[in-house]
């Protein structure tokens, strides 16, 4: 059981980490080193020997291993990213990098994504050192840079250049799951992530014949691009249910006391109320046009026009995604991956999933654990290259009115102290049994 110092430390560490500005603006603009040094110092105080690793100066990652009691057991990876997305101070009620604790709530960028979990990991591991607890499996703790951009300086670099640090790891635990989701009818759901859609950020390029804007032109690059973008944006992707999404729909339907008619998923989603949000973005692939770039003067037809599309595909649906894009773009528009990463699927029958579920149920007996698939991606994608199956498990007990998912990358990101205490208790219990 997590002790009082662990409960105090998780709050202190969350606040301290928020005060260290680790904004990741993309394109290599970010500095995680001070936060990495902070985390490494807390681990070293607990008798561990953390390693600091950088591909790029200042973009620092931390890895440490806690030896388990059973050398024949597979190791477990516990990871959290240190960087955060930008925050505009003028939009916030408190300064986003103040880490202020007001009325029992810790405020600031990273309070839920995901310095809370970084602090929980540190608090649990230090509690174990005080108590002399050793886990059964080896536990590898990793704090990463650059998750909010390409991960090239973070988990991607660790997976490519330092696989030895993760020797024996078969499963990983990180963001984002096991938070309270209020389903609108008084029920508290605890969704645990067991899958992620793949990322396919696309660049579309239309070629054509450049010329004067007053002249007849049947090969206008802007017209060609706009038509392709409209076809992509309006495309109705077919339903595709992965094992996790299927289980999610079935369990949510059972909680609502309705039949899980998986032949008419859209109707089923309509009956699930707010809980439909947990599933609706993961029952199909998607491709949302997001950026356009063409031309420089109103009376000049440009020879080329470019658009960008945020595509996401389900586990097992990448070929279908590619074929559909070929068809939708047509012969006049080329498309390529600007960034691409894999889709993930984690088993729900595993002992690890059962232990995560049991740990939540012990401390939130009124709650209902359900599996779900993330519509986006996390560092788990990079670590999957090492054969590590990723789950999203960042336990937080949140009061009604707290929209966890809206706080992600949102204004006034904050986390109640009580939620952090719950998180430490649940994480501690899960890891002791893992
Ligand atoms: Zn995150």
Short mmCIF file of C-alpha atoms and ligand atoms in Angstrom, two decimals:
data_model
loop_
_atom_site.label_atom_id
_atom_site.label_comp_id
_atom_site.label_asym_id
_atom_site.label_seq_id
_atom_site.Cartn_x
_atom_site.Cartn_y
_atom_site.Cartn_z
CA UNK A 1 0.00 0.00 0.00
CA UNK A 2 1.34 3.42 -0.96
CA UNK A 3 2.44 5.31 2.18
CA UNK A 4 1.81 8.94 3.17
CA UNK A 5 5.18 10.23 1.89
CA UNK A 6 4.33 8.74 -1.54
CA UNK A 7 0.99 10.61 -1.51
CA UNK A 8 2.76 13.85 -0.59
CA UNK A 9 5.53 13.35 -3.12
CA UNK A 10 3.25 12.73 -6.09
CA UNK A 11 1.72 16.19 -5.61
CA UNK A 12 5.09 17.86 -5.06
CA UNK A 13 6.65 16.16 -8.09
CA UNK A 14 3.71 16.96 -10.38
CA UNK A 15 3.94 20.61 -9.40
CA UNK A 16 7.75 20.71 -9.69
CA UNK A 17 7.71 19.07 -13.12
CA UNK A 18 5.06 21.49 -14.40
CA UNK A 19 7.32 24.39 -13.31
CA UNK A 20 10.08 23.04 -15.54
CA UNK A 21 8.97 24.29 -18.96
CA UNK A 22 9.47 21.42 -21.41
CA UNK A 23 7.39 22.83 -24.25
CA UNK A 24 7.84 20.90 -27.47
CA UNK A 25 7.08 23.16 -30.43
CA UNK A 26 8.04 20.53 -32.98
CA UNK A 27 10.82 20.81 -35.54
CA UNK A 28 13.39 20.06 -32.84
CA UNK A 29 12.40 23.04 -30.66
CA UNK A 30 12.33 21.73 -27.08
CA UNK A 31 14.43 21.18 -23.95
CA UNK A 32 13.68 18.25 -21.67
CA UNK A 33 17.08 18.12 -19.96
CA UNK A 34 16.17 19.96 -16.71
CA UNK A 35 13.11 17.73 -16.23
CA UNK A 36 15.17 14.63 -17.05
CA UNK A 37 17.79 15.66 -14.47
CA UNK A 38 15.03 16.23 -11.92
CA UNK A 39 13.57 12.75 -12.53
CA UNK A 40 17.02 11.13 -12.50
CA UNK A 41 17.86 12.79 -9.17
CA UNK A 42 14.62 11.48 -7.60
CA UNK A 43 15.44 7.96 -8.88
CA UNK A 44 19.03 8.16 -7.63
CA UNK A 45 17.79 9.15 -4.16
CA UNK A 46 15.87 5.85 -4.21
CA UNK A 47 19.11 3.94 -4.82
CA UNK A 48 18.59 3.42 -8.56
CA UNK A 49 21.16 4.09 -11.24
CA UNK A 50 19.42 6.09 -13.97
CA UNK A 51 21.07 6.62 -17.36
CA UNK A 52 20.64 9.91 -19.21
CA UNK A 53 20.55 9.56 -23.00
CA UNK A 54 20.48 12.17 -25.76
CA UNK A 55 20.45 12.01 -29.52
CA UNK A 56 20.30 15.80 -29.63
CA UNK A 57 21.75 18.13 -26.99
CA UNK A 58 19.12 19.03 -24.41
CA UNK A 59 16.59 16.45 -25.61
CA UNK A 60 17.21 14.12 -22.71
CA UNK A 61 15.73 10.72 -21.89
CA UNK A 62 16.10 8.82 -18.59
CA UNK A 63 16.10 5.03 -18.20
CA UNK A 64 16.52 2.96 -15.03
CA UNK A 65 15.96 -0.69 -14.18
CA UNK A 66 14.65 -2.17 -10.93
CA UNK A 67 15.67 -5.78 -10.64
CA UNK A 68 12.79 -8.17 -9.95
CA UNK A 69 12.81 -11.18 -7.64
CA UNK A 70 12.06 -13.66 -10.45
CA UNK A 71 14.88 -13.59 -13.01
CA UNK A 72 12.92 -15.89 -15.33
CA UNK A 73 9.98 -13.46 -15.58
CA UNK A 74 9.56 -11.06 -18.52
CA UNK A 75 10.33 -7.43 -17.74
CA UNK A 76 7.72 -4.66 -17.69
CA UNK A 77 8.32 -1.19 -19.14
CA UNK A 78 6.81 1.78 -17.37
CA UNK A 79 7.18 4.96 -19.41
CA UNK A 80 6.12 8.59 -19.43
CA UNK A 81 7.07 11.52 -21.63
CA UNK A 82 8.60 14.67 -20.16
CA UNK A 83 7.65 17.14 -22.89
CA UNK A 84 4.40 19.07 -23.16
CA UNK A 85 2.57 20.92 -25.92
CA UNK A 86 2.73 24.74 -25.97
CA UNK A 87 0.45 26.86 -23.76
CA UNK A 88 -0.59 30.51 -24.23
CA UNK A 89 -0.45 32.09 -20.76
CA UNK A 90 -3.04 34.77 -21.61
CA UNK A 91 -5.72 32.12 -22.22
CA UNK A 92 -5.25 30.51 -18.79
CA UNK A 93 -6.76 31.20 -15.34
CA UNK A 94 -3.34 30.54 -13.74
CA UNK A 95 0.07 30.65 -15.36
CA UNK A 96 0.48 27.35 -17.26
CA UNK A 97 3.99 26.81 -15.89
CA UNK A 98 3.28 27.82 -12.29
CA UNK A 99 2.42 24.34 -10.99
CA UNK A 100 0.17 26.18 -8.57
CA UNK A 101 -1.86 24.14 -6.09
CA UNK A 102 -5.17 25.90 -5.51
CA UNK A 103 -8.19 24.47 -3.67
CA UNK A 104 -6.81 20.95 -3.84
CA UNK A 105 -6.04 21.06 -7.56
CA UNK A 106 -2.64 21.15 -9.29
CA UNK A 107 -2.71 23.51 -12.27
CA UNK A 108 -0.52 23.68 -15.32
CA UNK A 109 0.56 22.32 -18.67
CA UNK A 110 1.29 18.62 -18.23
CA UNK A 111 -1.02 18.15 -15.23
CA UNK A 112 -2.75 15.34 -17.16
CA UNK A 113 -0.48 14.89 -20.21
CA UNK A 114 1.54 13.56 -18.58
CA UNK A 115 3.68 14.90 -15.75
CA UNK A 116 1.06 13.47 -13.40
CA UNK A 117 2.04 9.95 -14.43
CA UNK A 118 5.76 10.79 -14.37
CA UNK A 119 5.26 11.94 -10.76
CA UNK A 120 3.22 8.83 -9.92
CA UNK A 121 5.96 6.55 -11.23
CA UNK A 122 8.60 8.41 -9.20
CA UNK A 123 6.47 8.39 -6.03
CA UNK A 124 5.73 4.65 -6.26
CA UNK A 125 9.31 3.65 -6.97
CA UNK A 126 10.61 5.76 -4.08
CA UNK A 127 7.98 4.29 -1.76
CA UNK A 128 9.23 0.83 -2.63
CA UNK A 129 12.81 1.84 -1.84
CA UNK A 130 11.70 3.05 1.62
CA UNK A 131 9.84 -0.20 2.25
CA UNK A 132 12.39 -2.52 0.67
CA UNK A 133 9.81 -3.79 -1.85
CA UNK A 134 11.05 -5.50 -4.98
CA UNK A 135 8.73 -6.34 -7.87
CA UNK A 136 8.48 -9.87 -9.24
CA UNK A 137 9.37 -8.82 -12.78
CA UNK A 138 12.20 -6.51 -13.70
CA UNK A 139 10.74 -3.05 -14.03
CA UNK A 140 12.27 -0.67 -16.58
CA UNK A 141 11.36 2.96 -15.96
CA UNK A 142 11.76 5.36 -18.90
CA UNK A 143 11.10 9.09 -19.09
CA UNK A 144 11.20 10.28 -22.68
CA UNK A 145 11.70 13.46 -24.68
CA UNK A 146 9.90 14.45 -27.86
CA UNK A 147 6.66 12.46 -27.61
CA UNK A 148 4.60 15.48 -28.66
CA UNK A 149 6.41 15.70 -32.00
CA UNK A 150 8.15 12.95 -33.97
CA UNK A 151 9.64 10.97 -31.02
CA UNK A 152 12.91 10.96 -33.01
CA UNK A 153 14.77 12.39 -30.02
CA UNK A 154 12.78 10.30 -27.58
CA UNK A 155 11.31 6.81 -27.69
CA UNK A 156 12.24 6.37 -31.36
CA UNK A 157 15.89 7.07 -30.55
CA UNK A 158 15.79 4.75 -27.50
CA UNK A 159 14.22 1.92 -29.48
CA UNK A 160 16.70 2.29 -32.36
CA UNK A 161 19.92 3.04 -30.51
CA UNK A 162 19.53 1.55 -27.03
CA UNK A 163 17.43 -1.60 -27.30
CA UNK A 164 19.64 -3.29 -24.70
CA UNK A 165 18.18 -1.09 -21.97
CA UNK A 166 14.80 -2.74 -22.62
CA UNK A 167 16.11 -6.31 -22.67
CA UNK A 168 13.40 -8.75 -21.64
CA UNK A 169 10.53 -6.21 -21.75
CA UNK A 170 7.42 -7.75 -23.28
CA UNK A 171 4.80 -5.28 -22.11
CA UNK A 172 4.66 -1.54 -21.52
CA UNK A 173 2.37 0.74 -19.55
CA UNK A 174 1.91 4.48 -20.11
CA UNK A 175 -0.72 7.06 -21.13
CA UNK A 176 -3.72 7.26 -21.46
CA UNK A 177 -6.26 5.14 -19.65
CA UNK A 178 -7.88 4.22 -16.33
CA UNK A 179 -9.14 7.76 -15.72
CA UNK A 180 -12.75 8.30 -14.63
CA UNK A 181 -15.08 8.75 -17.58
CA UNK A 182 -18.51 9.93 -16.43
CA UNK A 183 -21.00 8.42 -18.84
CA UNK A 184 -23.82 10.84 -18.13
CA UNK A 185 -26.05 8.39 -16.31
CA UNK A 186 -24.13 8.37 -13.04
CA UNK A 187 -21.82 5.53 -14.02
CA UNK A 188 -18.06 5.87 -13.70
CA UNK A 189 -16.15 4.12 -16.45
CA UNK A 190 -12.41 3.41 -16.33
CA UNK A 191 -11.28 2.89 -19.92
CA UNK A 192 -7.94 1.07 -20.26
CA UNK A 193 -6.22 1.53 -23.61
CA UNK A 194 -5.44 -1.69 -25.45
CA UNK A 195 -4.68 -0.47 -28.95
CA UNK A 196 -3.92 2.61 -31.02
CA UNK A 197 -4.77 3.64 -34.53
CA UNK A 198 -1.80 4.11 -36.83
CA UNK A 199 -0.74 7.58 -37.93
CA UNK A 200 -0.57 8.53 -41.59
CA UNK A 201 0.15 12.21 -42.10
CA UNK A 202 -0.06 12.75 -45.84
CA UNK A 203 1.22 15.30 -48.32
CA UNK A 204 -0.84 15.66 -51.49
CA UNK A 205 0.65 17.34 -54.55
CA UNK A 206 -1.36 18.30 -57.63
CA UNK A 207 0.49 19.20 -60.80
CA UNK A 208 -0.95 21.23 -63.67
CA UNK A 209 -0.23 23.81 -66.32
CA UNK A 210 0.75 27.22 -64.98
CA UNK A 211 -0.61 30.26 -66.77
CA UNK A 212 -2.60 33.48 -66.85
CA UNK A 213 -5.72 33.51 -64.71
CA UNK A 214 -7.82 34.89 -67.61
CA UNK A 215 -7.05 32.03 -70.00
CA UNK A 216 -8.88 28.74 -70.50
CA UNK A 217 -7.09 26.05 -68.49
CA UNK A 218 -8.33 22.48 -68.03
CA UNK A 219 -5.20 21.49 -66.11
CA UNK A 220 -5.53 23.80 -63.11
CA UNK A 221 -3.54 22.39 -60.15
CA UNK A 222 -5.72 24.21 -57.61
CA UNK A 223 -8.92 22.75 -59.08
CA UNK A 224 -7.41 19.27 -59.16
CA UNK A 225 -6.17 19.50 -55.59
CA UNK A 226 -9.44 20.96 -54.29
CA UNK A 227 -11.43 18.14 -55.89
CA UNK A 228 -9.19 15.49 -54.33
CA UNK A 229 -9.32 17.19 -50.92
CA UNK A 230 -13.12 17.33 -51.08
CA UNK A 231 -13.34 13.63 -52.02
CA UNK A 232 -11.07 12.70 -49.09
CA UNK A 233 -12.86 14.93 -46.60
CA UNK A 234 -16.29 13.61 -47.55
CA UNK A 235 -15.32 9.95 -47.86
CA UNK A 236 -17.42 7.59 -45.74
CA UNK A 237 -14.93 5.05 -44.49
CA UNK A 238 -16.38 1.58 -43.97
CA UNK A 239 -16.76 0.18 -40.49
CA UNK A 240 -13.95 -2.00 -39.25
CA UNK A 241 -14.00 -3.43 -35.75
CA UNK A 242 -10.70 -4.48 -34.20
CA UNK A 243 -10.82 -6.93 -31.26
CA UNK A 244 -10.42 -4.09 -28.73
CA UNK A 245 -13.15 -1.93 -30.27
CA UNK A 246 -15.45 -4.93 -30.54
CA UNK A 247 -14.92 -5.69 -26.84
CA UNK A 248 -15.40 -2.04 -25.97
CA UNK A 249 -18.76 -1.87 -27.77
CA UNK A 250 -19.92 -5.17 -26.29
CA UNK A 251 -19.05 -4.19 -22.72
CA UNK A 252 -20.52 -0.69 -23.02
CA UNK A 253 -23.74 -2.11 -24.46
CA UNK A 254 -23.97 -4.57 -21.54
CA UNK A 255 -23.52 -1.72 -19.04
CA UNK A 256 -26.34 0.17 -20.75
CA UNK A 257 -28.52 -2.93 -20.74
CA UNK A 258 -28.90 -2.90 -24.51
CA UNK A 259 -28.16 -5.46 -27.19
CA UNK A 260 -24.71 -5.17 -28.75
CA UNK A 261 -25.78 -5.19 -32.40
CA UNK A 262 -22.39 -5.02 -34.09
CA UNK A 263 -24.05 -5.18 -37.53
CA UNK A 264 -25.43 -1.70 -36.95
CA UNK A 265 -22.68 0.05 -35.06
CA UNK A 266 -23.83 3.58 -35.85
CA UNK A 267 -27.25 2.86 -34.29
CA UNK A 268 -25.54 1.25 -31.30
CA UNK A 269 -23.32 4.31 -30.83
CA UNK A 270 -26.46 6.44 -30.85
CA UNK A 271 -27.75 4.53 -27.85
CA UNK A 272 -24.58 4.78 -25.76
CA UNK A 273 -24.90 8.46 -24.89
CA UNK A 274 -21.65 10.22 -23.92
CA UNK A 275 -19.86 6.84 -23.73
CA UNK A 276 -20.01 6.72 -27.54
CA UNK A 277 -17.10 9.22 -27.46
CA UNK A 278 -14.83 6.44 -26.23
CA UNK A 279 -15.44 4.42 -29.39
CA UNK A 280 -16.77 6.56 -32.24
CA UNK A 281 -13.37 7.67 -33.56
CA UNK A 282 -12.01 4.13 -33.69
CA UNK A 283 -14.66 2.19 -35.62
CA UNK A 284 -13.20 3.25 -38.97
CA UNK A 285 -10.13 4.73 -40.59
CA UNK A 286 -10.17 8.49 -41.02
CA UNK A 287 -8.54 11.16 -43.18
CA UNK A 288 -9.09 14.81 -42.32
CA UNK A 289 -7.67 17.51 -44.64
CA UNK A 290 -5.90 20.06 -42.42
CA UNK A 291 -3.62 22.35 -44.48
CA UNK A 292 -3.67 23.89 -47.97
CA UNK A 293 -0.87 25.63 -49.84
CA UNK A 294 -1.11 26.96 -53.38
CA UNK A 295 -0.65 30.08 -55.50
CA UNK A 296 0.75 33.55 -54.87
CA UNK A 297 -1.37 35.95 -56.92
CA UNK A 298 -5.03 36.01 -57.89
CA UNK A 299 -4.43 36.26 -61.66
CA UNK A 300 -1.75 33.57 -61.84
CA UNK A 301 -2.62 29.88 -62.08
CA UNK A 302 0.15 28.01 -60.21
CA UNK A 303 1.75 24.90 -61.65
CA UNK A 304 1.47 23.04 -58.37
CA UNK A 305 -0.81 22.90 -55.34
CA UNK A 306 -0.20 21.11 -52.05
CA UNK A 307 -2.43 19.88 -49.23
CA UNK A 308 -1.90 17.96 -46.00
CA UNK A 309 -4.17 15.34 -44.54
CA UNK A 310 -4.21 13.83 -41.05
CA UNK A 311 -4.93 10.17 -41.72
CA UNK A 312 -5.38 7.43 -39.11
CA UNK A 313 -5.86 3.74 -39.77
CA UNK A 314 -6.94 0.85 -37.63
CA UNK A 315 -4.87 -2.20 -36.81
CA UNK A 316 -4.92 -4.44 -39.89
CA UNK A 317 -6.35 -1.72 -42.15
CA UNK A 318 -3.26 -0.05 -43.58
CA UNK A 319 -3.46 -1.67 -47.03
CA UNK A 320 -7.09 -0.67 -47.33
CA UNK A 321 -6.15 2.86 -46.28
CA UNK A 322 -3.48 3.12 -48.99
CA UNK A 323 -5.73 1.70 -51.71
CA UNK A 324 -8.52 4.10 -50.76
CA UNK A 325 -6.16 7.09 -50.90
CA UNK A 326 -4.93 6.01 -54.35
CA UNK A 327 -8.53 5.97 -55.54
CA UNK A 328 -9.64 9.21 -53.87
CA UNK A 329 -6.67 11.28 -55.04
CA UNK A 330 -7.07 10.12 -58.64
CA UNK A 331 -4.56 10.33 -61.50
CA UNK A 332 -3.75 14.05 -61.23
CA UNK A 333 -2.75 14.17 -57.57
CA UNK A 334 0.22 12.40 -56.00
CA UNK A 335 0.24 11.49 -52.32
CA UNK A 336 2.99 10.41 -49.96
CA UNK A 337 3.48 9.77 -46.27
CA UNK A 338 4.95 12.77 -44.49
CA UNK A 339 4.91 10.78 -41.25
CA UNK A 340 3.76 7.27 -40.71
CA UNK A 341 3.61 5.02 -37.64
CA UNK A 342 2.07 1.67 -36.87
CA UNK A 343 -1.31 0.76 -35.44
CA UNK A 344 -1.26 -1.29 -32.23
CA UNK A 345 -3.46 -4.02 -30.80
CA UNK A 346 -2.94 -5.38 -27.26
CA UNK A 347 -4.64 -8.52 -25.92
CA UNK A 348 -7.42 -8.25 -23.33
CA UNK A 349 -6.96 -11.84 -22.16
CA UNK A 350 -3.51 -11.15 -20.73
CA UNK A 351 -2.71 -11.42 -17.00
CA UNK A 352 -1.44 -7.84 -17.18
CA UNK A 353 -4.80 -6.50 -18.37
CA UNK A 354 -6.54 -8.51 -15.61
CA UNK A 355 -4.18 -7.04 -12.99
CA UNK A 356 -4.72 -3.49 -14.18
CA UNK A 357 -8.47 -4.08 -14.03
CA UNK A 358 -8.26 -5.58 -10.53
CA UNK A 359 -6.15 -2.69 -9.22
CA UNK A 360 -8.72 -0.12 -10.44
CA UNK A 361 -11.64 -2.16 -9.08
CA UNK A 362 -10.02 -2.39 -5.67
CA UNK A 363 -9.80 1.38 -5.23
CA UNK A 364 -12.88 2.32 -7.29
CA UNK A 365 -15.32 -0.50 -6.51
CA UNK A 366 -18.20 1.54 -7.98
CA UNK A 367 -16.34 1.91 -11.29
CA UNK A 368 -16.56 -0.15 -14.46
CA UNK A 369 -13.36 -0.99 -16.31
CA UNK A 370 -13.75 -1.17 -20.10
CA UNK A 371 -11.14 -1.59 -22.81
CA UNK A 372 -10.78 1.01 -25.55
CA UNK A 373 -8.59 1.92 -28.49
CA UNK A 374 -6.82 5.28 -28.74
CA UNK A 375 -7.74 7.28 -31.84
CA UNK A 376 -4.23 8.76 -31.89
CA UNK A 377 -0.79 7.55 -30.88
CA UNK A 378 1.76 7.49 -28.06
CA UNK A 379 5.36 6.39 -27.45
CA UNK A 380 4.00 2.83 -27.30
CA UNK A 381 4.25 2.81 -31.10
CA UNK A 382 8.03 3.26 -30.97
CA UNK A 383 8.52 0.71 -28.21
CA UNK A 384 6.43 -1.81 -30.17
CA UNK A 385 9.46 -2.14 -32.48
CA UNK A 386 11.16 -3.93 -29.57
CA UNK A 387 8.29 -6.41 -29.31
CA UNK A 388 6.71 -4.52 -26.40
CA UNK A 389 2.91 -4.66 -26.21
CA UNK A 390 1.58 -1.33 -24.97
CA UNK A 391 -1.31 -0.55 -22.64
CA UNK A 392 -2.65 2.87 -21.65
CA UNK A 393 -2.96 2.98 -17.88
CA UNK A 394 -2.60 6.29 -16.03
CA UNK A 395 -5.09 5.82 -13.18
CA UNK A 396 -6.91 8.95 -11.99
CA UNK A 397 -10.16 9.24 -10.08
CA UNK A 398 -11.85 12.39 -11.32
CA UNK A 399 -15.01 14.05 -9.98
CA UNK A 400 -18.06 14.58 -12.22
CA UNK A 401 -17.68 17.60 -14.46
CA UNK A 402 -14.04 16.83 -15.15
CA UNK A 403 -13.65 16.16 -18.85
CA UNK A 404 -10.29 14.44 -18.87
CA UNK A 405 -10.05 14.27 -22.64
CA UNK A 406 -10.82 17.98 -23.03
CA UNK A 407 -7.94 18.81 -20.67
CA UNK A 408 -5.47 17.02 -22.92
CA UNK A 409 -3.62 19.80 -24.73
CA UNK A 410 -6.41 22.10 -23.46
CA UNK A 411 -6.56 25.42 -21.63
CA UNK A 412 -6.55 25.26 -17.80
CA UNK A 413 -5.14 21.75 -17.72
CA UNK A 414 -5.29 20.64 -14.07
CA UNK A 415 -5.57 17.60 -11.86
CA UNK A 416 -7.09 17.21 -8.38
CA UNK A 417 -4.72 16.19 -5.58
CA UNK A 418 -7.16 13.37 -4.71
CA UNK A 419 -6.89 12.06 -8.26
CA UNK A 420 -3.10 11.88 -7.93
CA UNK A 421 -3.44 10.02 -4.62
CA UNK A 422 -5.78 7.51 -6.24
CA UNK A 423 -3.31 7.14 -9.11
CA UNK A 424 -0.41 6.34 -6.81
CA UNK A 425 -2.46 3.79 -4.86
CA UNK A 426 -3.69 2.02 -8.00
CA UNK A 427 -0.35 2.10 -9.81
CA UNK A 428 1.41 0.82 -6.68
CA UNK A 429 -1.08 -2.04 -6.33
CA UNK A 430 -0.90 -2.96 -10.01
CA UNK A 431 2.91 -2.96 -10.05
CA UNK A 432 3.16 -5.04 -6.89
CA UNK A 433 1.02 -7.72 -8.51
CA UNK A 434 2.43 -7.38 -12.03
ZN1 LIG B 1 0.89 12.51 -23.74
#
